[in-house]
Amino acid sequence: LSARPVGERLCSVEEATAGSGTYTRHGFIFSSLAGCLEKRSEDSGLPIVSVVRDTESQLLPNVGAVVTCKVCSINSRFAKVHILYVGSTPLKSTFRGTIRREDIRATEKDKVEVYKSFRPGDIVLAKVISLGDAQSNYLLSTAENELGVVVAHSEAGAQMVPISWCEMQCPQTHSKDFRKVARVQPQFLQT
């Protein structure tokens, strides 16, 4: 279900019947509003195409947007994440993102180690820096002080407490783990 811009030619009138959110001109059906294309089959013959405006489905992570994401996997070069929120708005569908080693922090980039910055399961605030390849994979950065890990759990399963910009501590076992810790601004805290 990809979003359709206003005025996009959807199909010919031989293929379908124009439904809501569409209009017919010169034998073709066009979208009359931006939204998602829906095709409903009718018993009596041609399917009905309609375009449904869905404000939330229009929300995509744009370059410069601050997003909340969850780390899925890490290797020595990057962390793979799923983007969950744009600003404070939850996304209906998951977008994949990548935080490359060189985009983790602003200083001493050559000394950054991914496993000392993120772990799978971490919740991270990041900024979209490019729409990646074919918009399937967003490139994200945590180089600013406000960006980085906001929620992490220790091996004991407890939510860890940040003790510096590069360490978090388990409140139960008091063991410390390295992270690229975000200096969280209150407006970004997800409850």
PDB file of C-alpha atoms in Angstrom:
ATOM      1  CA  LEU A   1       0.000   0.000   0.000  1.00  0.00           C
ATOM      2  CA  SER A   2       2.104   2.866  -1.229  1.00  0.00           C
ATOM      3  CA  ALA A   3       0.911   6.456  -0.979  1.00  0.00           C
ATOM      4  CA  ARG A   4      -0.385   8.004  -4.193  1.00  0.00           C
ATOM      5  CA  PRO A   5       0.111  11.673  -5.013  1.00  0.00           C
ATOM      6  CA  VAL A   6      -2.817  13.786  -6.196  1.00  0.00           C
ATOM      7  CA  GLY A   7      -3.479  13.400  -9.909  1.00  0.00           C
ATOM      8  CA  GLU A   8      -1.634  10.124 -10.408  1.00  0.00           C
ATOM      9  CA  ARG A   9      -3.009   7.965 -13.213  1.00  0.00           C
ATOM     10  CA  LEU A  10      -4.073   4.726 -11.550  1.00  0.00           C
ATOM     11  CA  CYS A  11      -5.453   2.573 -14.385  1.00  0.00           C
ATOM     12  CA  SER A  12      -7.791   2.603 -17.369  1.00  0.00           C
ATOM     13  CA  VAL A  13     -11.587   2.513 -17.030  1.00  0.00           C
ATOM     14  CA  GLU A  14     -11.558  -0.909 -18.746  1.00  0.00           C
ATOM     15  CA  GLU A  15      -9.651  -2.331 -15.767  1.00  0.00           C
ATOM     16  CA  ALA A  16     -11.693  -0.889 -12.897  1.00  0.00           C
ATOM     17  CA  THR A  17     -14.516   1.356 -11.743  1.00  0.00           C
ATOM     18  CA  ALA A  18     -13.690   4.732 -10.172  1.00  0.00           C
ATOM     19  CA  GLY A  19     -14.441   4.788  -6.444  1.00  0.00           C
ATOM     20  CA  SER A  20     -14.065   7.480  -3.787  1.00  0.00           C
ATOM     21  CA  GLY A  21     -10.975   9.669  -3.959  1.00  0.00           C
ATOM     22  CA  THR A  22     -10.666   9.222  -7.716  1.00  0.00           C
ATOM     23  CA  TYR A  23     -11.945  10.787 -10.927  1.00  0.00           C
ATOM     24  CA  THR A  24     -12.183   9.657 -14.547  1.00  0.00           C
ATOM     25  CA  ARG A  25     -10.779  11.538 -17.520  1.00  0.00           C
ATOM     26  CA  HIS A  26     -10.025  10.436 -21.105  1.00  0.00           C
ATOM     27  CA  GLY A  27     -10.645   6.788 -20.262  1.00  0.00           C
ATOM     28  CA  PHE A  28      -8.351   6.701 -17.250  1.00  0.00           C
ATOM     29  CA  ILE A  29      -8.871   6.820 -13.490  1.00  0.00           C
ATOM     30  CA  PHE A  30      -6.811   9.372 -11.526  1.00  0.00           C
ATOM     31  CA  SER A  31      -6.399   9.941  -7.781  1.00  0.00           C
ATOM     32  CA  SER A  32      -8.129  13.096  -6.570  1.00  0.00           C
ATOM     33  CA  LEU A  33      -6.321  13.137  -3.210  1.00  0.00           C
ATOM     34  CA  ALA A  34      -3.055  11.953  -1.693  1.00  0.00           C
ATOM     35  CA  GLY A  35      -3.486   8.651   0.059  1.00  0.00           C
ATOM     36  CA  CYS A  36      -3.404   4.880  -0.239  1.00  0.00           C
ATOM     37  CA  LEU A  37      -4.774   2.968  -3.200  1.00  0.00           C
ATOM     38  CA  GLU A  38      -7.457   0.406  -2.387  1.00  0.00           C
ATOM     39  CA  LYS A  39      -8.864  -2.115  -4.864  1.00  0.00           C
ATOM     40  CA  ARG A  40     -12.100  -3.895  -3.979  1.00  0.00           C
ATOM     41  CA  SER A  41     -13.370  -6.760  -6.074  1.00  0.00           C
ATOM     42  CA  GLU A  42     -17.048  -6.674  -6.976  1.00  0.00           C
ATOM     43  CA  ASP A  43     -19.067  -9.739  -7.936  1.00  0.00           C
ATOM     44  CA  SER A  44     -20.639  -7.882 -10.826  1.00  0.00           C
ATOM     45  CA  GLY A  45     -17.418  -7.413 -12.761  1.00  0.00           C
ATOM     46  CA  LEU A  46     -14.769  -4.731 -12.530  1.00  0.00           C
ATOM     47  CA  PRO A  47     -12.995  -4.045  -9.244  1.00  0.00           C
ATOM     48  CA  ILE A  48     -13.508  -0.623  -7.659  1.00  0.00           C
ATOM     49  CA  VAL A  49     -10.402   1.489  -7.102  1.00  0.00           C
ATOM     50  CA  SER A  50     -10.485   4.183  -4.467  1.00  0.00           C
ATOM     51  CA  VAL A  51      -7.887   6.348  -2.761  1.00  0.00           C
ATOM     52  CA  VAL A  52      -8.167   6.662   1.009  1.00  0.00           C
ATOM     53  CA  ARG A  53      -6.581   9.538   2.826  1.00  0.00           C
ATOM     54  CA  ASP A  54      -4.662   8.244   5.777  1.00  0.00           C
ATOM     55  CA  THR A  55      -2.802  10.995   7.572  1.00  0.00           C
ATOM     56  CA  GLU A  56      -0.646   8.605   9.574  1.00  0.00           C
ATOM     57  CA  SER A  57       0.467   6.600   6.566  1.00  0.00           C
ATOM     58  CA  GLN A  58       1.822   9.819   5.079  1.00  0.00           C
ATOM     59  CA  LEU A  59       4.246  10.171   7.962  1.00  0.00           C
ATOM     60  CA  LEU A  60       7.700   9.135   6.776  1.00  0.00           C
ATOM     61  CA  PRO A  61      11.036   9.739   8.416  1.00  0.00           C
ATOM     62  CA  ASN A  62      12.457  12.798   6.622  1.00  0.00           C
ATOM     63  CA  VAL A  63      16.070  13.923   6.552  1.00  0.00           C
ATOM     64  CA  GLY A  64      16.712  15.888   9.750  1.00  0.00           C
ATOM     65  CA  ALA A  65      13.892  14.219  11.684  1.00  0.00           C
ATOM     66  CA  VAL A  66      14.646  12.864  15.152  1.00  0.00           C
ATOM     67  CA  VAL A  67      13.463   9.266  15.361  1.00  0.00           C
ATOM     68  CA  THR A  68      13.188   6.681  18.113  1.00  0.00           C
ATOM     69  CA  CYS A  69      14.443   3.278  17.055  1.00  0.00           C
ATOM     70  CA  LYS A  70      15.224  -0.152  18.437  1.00  0.00           C
ATOM     71  CA  VAL A  71      18.541  -1.853  17.768  1.00  0.00           C
ATOM     72  CA  CYS A  72      18.072  -5.241  16.052  1.00  0.00           C
ATOM     73  CA  SER A  73      21.622  -6.320  15.318  1.00  0.00           C
ATOM     74  CA  ILE A  74      25.157  -4.983  15.418  1.00  0.00           C
ATOM     75  CA  ASN A  75      28.455  -5.775  13.737  1.00  0.00           C
ATOM     76  CA  SER A  76      31.828  -4.053  13.671  1.00  0.00           C
ATOM     77  CA  ARG A  77      30.732  -1.534  11.002  1.00  0.00           C
ATOM     78  CA  PHE A  78      27.166  -0.574  11.874  1.00  0.00           C
ATOM     79  CA  ALA A  79      24.029  -1.142  13.932  1.00  0.00           C
ATOM     80  CA  LYS A  80      20.789  -2.183  12.233  1.00  0.00           C
ATOM     81  CA  VAL A  81      17.654  -0.635  13.747  1.00  0.00           C
ATOM     82  CA  HIS A  82      13.888  -0.506  13.335  1.00  0.00           C
ATOM     83  CA  ILE A  83      12.452   3.021  13.390  1.00  0.00           C
ATOM     84  CA  LEU A  84       9.428   3.129  15.726  1.00  0.00           C
ATOM     85  CA  TYR A  85       8.612   6.833  16.146  1.00  0.00           C
ATOM     86  CA  VAL A  86       9.143  10.032  14.193  1.00  0.00           C
ATOM     87  CA  GLY A  87       9.288  12.729  16.873  1.00  0.00           C
ATOM     88  CA  SER A  88       6.584  11.562  19.268  1.00  0.00           C
ATOM     89  CA  THR A  89       4.337   9.943  16.628  1.00  0.00           C
ATOM     90  CA  PRO A  90       4.343   6.143  16.436  1.00  0.00           C
ATOM     91  CA  LEU A  91       4.744   4.708  12.934  1.00  0.00           C
ATOM     92  CA  LYS A  92       2.209   2.211  11.642  1.00  0.00           C
ATOM     93  CA  SER A  93       4.781   0.297   9.637  1.00  0.00           C
ATOM     94  CA  THR A  94       8.378  -0.334  10.574  1.00  0.00           C
ATOM     95  CA  PHE A  95      11.189   1.304   8.660  1.00  0.00           C
ATOM     96  CA  ARG A  96      14.681  -0.113   8.710  1.00  0.00           C
ATOM     97  CA  GLY A  97      17.648   2.065   9.495  1.00  0.00           C
ATOM     98  CA  THR A  98      21.409   1.806   9.780  1.00  0.00           C
ATOM     99  CA  ILE A  99      23.714   3.697  12.133  1.00  0.00           C
ATOM    100  CA  ARG A 100      27.197   3.461  10.652  1.00  0.00           C
ATOM    101  CA  ARG A 101      30.263   3.400  12.904  1.00  0.00           C
ATOM    102  CA  GLU A 102      31.377   6.826  11.661  1.00  0.00           C
ATOM    103  CA  ASP A 103      27.964   8.356  12.454  1.00  0.00           C
ATOM    104  CA  ILE A 104      27.791   7.201  16.093  1.00  0.00           C
ATOM    105  CA  ARG A 105      29.536  10.189  17.643  1.00  0.00           C
ATOM    106  CA  ALA A 106      31.032  13.517  16.625  1.00  0.00           C
ATOM    107  CA  THR A 107      34.525  13.144  18.126  1.00  0.00           C
ATOM    108  CA  GLU A 108      37.230  10.491  17.776  1.00  0.00           C
ATOM    109  CA  LYS A 109      35.190   8.700  15.112  1.00  0.00           C
ATOM    110  CA  ASP A 110      38.072   6.370  14.312  1.00  0.00           C
ATOM    111  CA  LYS A 111      38.065   5.011  17.890  1.00  0.00           C
ATOM    112  CA  VAL A 112      34.352   4.217  17.970  1.00  0.00           C
ATOM    113  CA  GLU A 113      33.406   0.583  18.563  1.00  0.00           C
ATOM    114  CA  VAL A 114      29.830  -0.333  17.694  1.00  0.00           C
ATOM    115  CA  TYR A 115      29.457  -2.912  20.482  1.00  0.00           C
ATOM    116  CA  LYS A 116      30.534  -0.274  23.043  1.00  0.00           C
ATOM    117  CA  SER A 117      27.847   2.074  21.721  1.00  0.00           C
ATOM    118  CA  PHE A 118      24.738  -0.062  21.162  1.00  0.00           C
ATOM    119  CA  ARG A 119      23.426  -3.516  21.928  1.00  0.00           C
ATOM    120  CA  PRO A 120      20.444  -5.331  20.381  1.00  0.00           C
ATOM    121  CA  GLY A 121      17.242  -4.313  22.176  1.00  0.00           C
ATOM    122  CA  ASP A 122      18.456  -0.804  23.009  1.00  0.00           C
ATOM    123  CA  ILE A 123      16.088   2.098  22.360  1.00  0.00           C
ATOM    124  CA  VAL A 124      17.988   4.858  20.597  1.00  0.00           C
ATOM    125  CA  LEU A 125      17.268   8.453  19.614  1.00  0.00           C
ATOM    126  CA  ALA A 126      18.807   9.208  16.232  1.00  0.00           C
ATOM    127  CA  LYS A 127      18.594  11.735  13.435  1.00  0.00           C
ATOM    128  CA  VAL A 128      17.853  10.804   9.824  1.00  0.00           C
ATOM    129  CA  ILE A 129      20.802  11.847   7.655  1.00  0.00           C
ATOM    130  CA  SER A 130      19.787  10.256   4.355  1.00  0.00           C
ATOM    131  CA  LEU A 131      17.098   8.115   2.824  1.00  0.00           C
ATOM    132  CA  GLY A 132      19.554   5.347   2.044  1.00  0.00           C
ATOM    133  CA  ASP A 133      19.130   2.888  -0.809  1.00  0.00           C
ATOM    134  CA  ALA A 134      15.739   2.836  -2.496  1.00  0.00           C
ATOM    135  CA  GLN A 135      14.244   4.265   0.722  1.00  0.00           C
ATOM    136  CA  SER A 136      14.327   0.817   2.280  1.00  0.00           C
ATOM    137  CA  ASN A 137      17.119   1.645   4.658  1.00  0.00           C
ATOM    138  CA  TYR A 138      17.462   5.019   6.340  1.00  0.00           C
ATOM    139  CA  LEU A 139      20.916   6.214   7.361  1.00  0.00           C
ATOM    140  CA  LEU A 140      20.850   7.550  10.910  1.00  0.00           C
ATOM    141  CA  SER A 141      23.284   9.466  13.105  1.00  0.00           C
ATOM    142  CA  THR A 142      23.687   9.714  16.872  1.00  0.00           C
ATOM    143  CA  ALA A 143      26.568  12.206  16.712  1.00  0.00           C
ATOM    144  CA  GLU A 144      24.823  14.957  18.709  1.00  0.00           C
ATOM    145  CA  ASN A 145      24.837  14.957  22.515  1.00  0.00           C
ATOM    146  CA  GLU A 146      21.041  14.624  22.663  1.00  0.00           C
ATOM    147  CA  LEU A 147      21.147  11.475  20.537  1.00  0.00           C
ATOM    148  CA  GLY A 148      22.072   7.937  21.486  1.00  0.00           C
ATOM    149  CA  VAL A 149      20.800   5.218  23.809  1.00  0.00           C
ATOM    150  CA  VAL A 150      17.840   6.253  25.973  1.00  0.00           C
ATOM    151  CA  VAL A 151      16.718   2.833  27.235  1.00  0.00           C
ATOM    152  CA  ALA A 152      18.928  -0.213  27.727  1.00  0.00           C
ATOM    153  CA  HIS A 153      18.506  -3.365  29.763  1.00  0.00           C
ATOM    154  CA  SER A 154      21.279  -5.191  31.576  1.00  0.00           C
ATOM    155  CA  GLU A 155      21.900  -8.928  31.380  1.00  0.00           C
ATOM    156  CA  ALA A 156      19.951  -9.193  34.640  1.00  0.00           C
ATOM    157  CA  GLY A 157      16.952  -7.710  32.798  1.00  0.00           C
ATOM    158  CA  ALA A 158      16.875  -4.419  34.696  1.00  0.00           C
ATOM    159  CA  GLN A 159      16.606  -1.033  32.996  1.00  0.00           C
ATOM    160  CA  MET A 160      20.035   0.511  33.185  1.00  0.00           C
ATOM    161  CA  VAL A 161      20.817   3.968  34.519  1.00  0.00           C
ATOM    162  CA  PRO A 162      23.122   6.316  32.590  1.00  0.00           C
ATOM    163  CA  ILE A 163      26.144   7.288  34.687  1.00  0.00           C
ATOM    164  CA  SER A 164      28.111   9.148  32.001  1.00  0.00           C
ATOM    165  CA  TRP A 165      27.915   9.876  28.283  1.00  0.00           C
ATOM    166  CA  CYS A 166      29.568   6.533  27.548  1.00  0.00           C
ATOM    167  CA  GLU A 167      28.433   4.218  30.369  1.00  0.00           C
ATOM    168  CA  MET A 168      25.252   2.787  31.871  1.00  0.00           C
ATOM    169  CA  GLN A 169      24.912   0.794  35.066  1.00  0.00           C
ATOM    170  CA  CYS A 170      22.594  -1.999  36.162  1.00  0.00           C
ATOM    171  CA  PRO A 171      20.785  -0.923  39.377  1.00  0.00           C
ATOM    172  CA  GLN A 172      20.657  -4.556  40.583  1.00  0.00           C
ATOM    173  CA  THR A 173      24.119  -5.943  39.902  1.00  0.00           C
ATOM    174  CA  HIS A 174      25.899  -2.545  39.599  1.00  0.00           C
ATOM    175  CA  SER A 175      27.729  -3.896  36.559  1.00  0.00           C
ATOM    176  CA  LYS A 176      28.618  -1.247  33.988  1.00  0.00           C
ATOM    177  CA  ASP A 177      28.244  -1.399  30.221  1.00  0.00           C
ATOM    178  CA  PHE A 178      29.546   0.950  27.569  1.00  0.00           C
ATOM    179  CA  ARG A 179      26.927   2.816  25.540  1.00  0.00           C
ATOM    180  CA  LYS A 180      26.681   5.958  23.443  1.00  0.00           C
ATOM    181  CA  VAL A 181      24.320   7.577  25.957  1.00  0.00           C
ATOM    182  CA  ALA A 182      21.858  10.286  24.914  1.00  0.00           C
ATOM    183  CA  ARG A 183      21.586  13.422  26.990  1.00  0.00           C
ATOM    184  CA  VAL A 184      17.826  13.205  26.791  1.00  0.00           C
ATOM    185  CA  GLN A 185      15.729  16.297  26.421  1.00  0.00           C
ATOM    186  CA  PRO A 186      12.380  15.846  28.172  1.00  0.00           C
ATOM    187  CA  GLN A 187      10.286  16.372  25.017  1.00  0.00           C
ATOM    188  CA  PHE A 188      11.778  13.230  23.444  1.00  0.00           C
ATOM    189  CA  LEU A 189      11.130  10.864  26.334  1.00  0.00           C
ATOM    190  CA  GLN A 190       8.760   8.089  25.287  1.00  0.00           C
ATOM    191  CA  THR A 191       6.721   6.865  28.220  1.00  0.00           C
TER     192      THR A 191
END
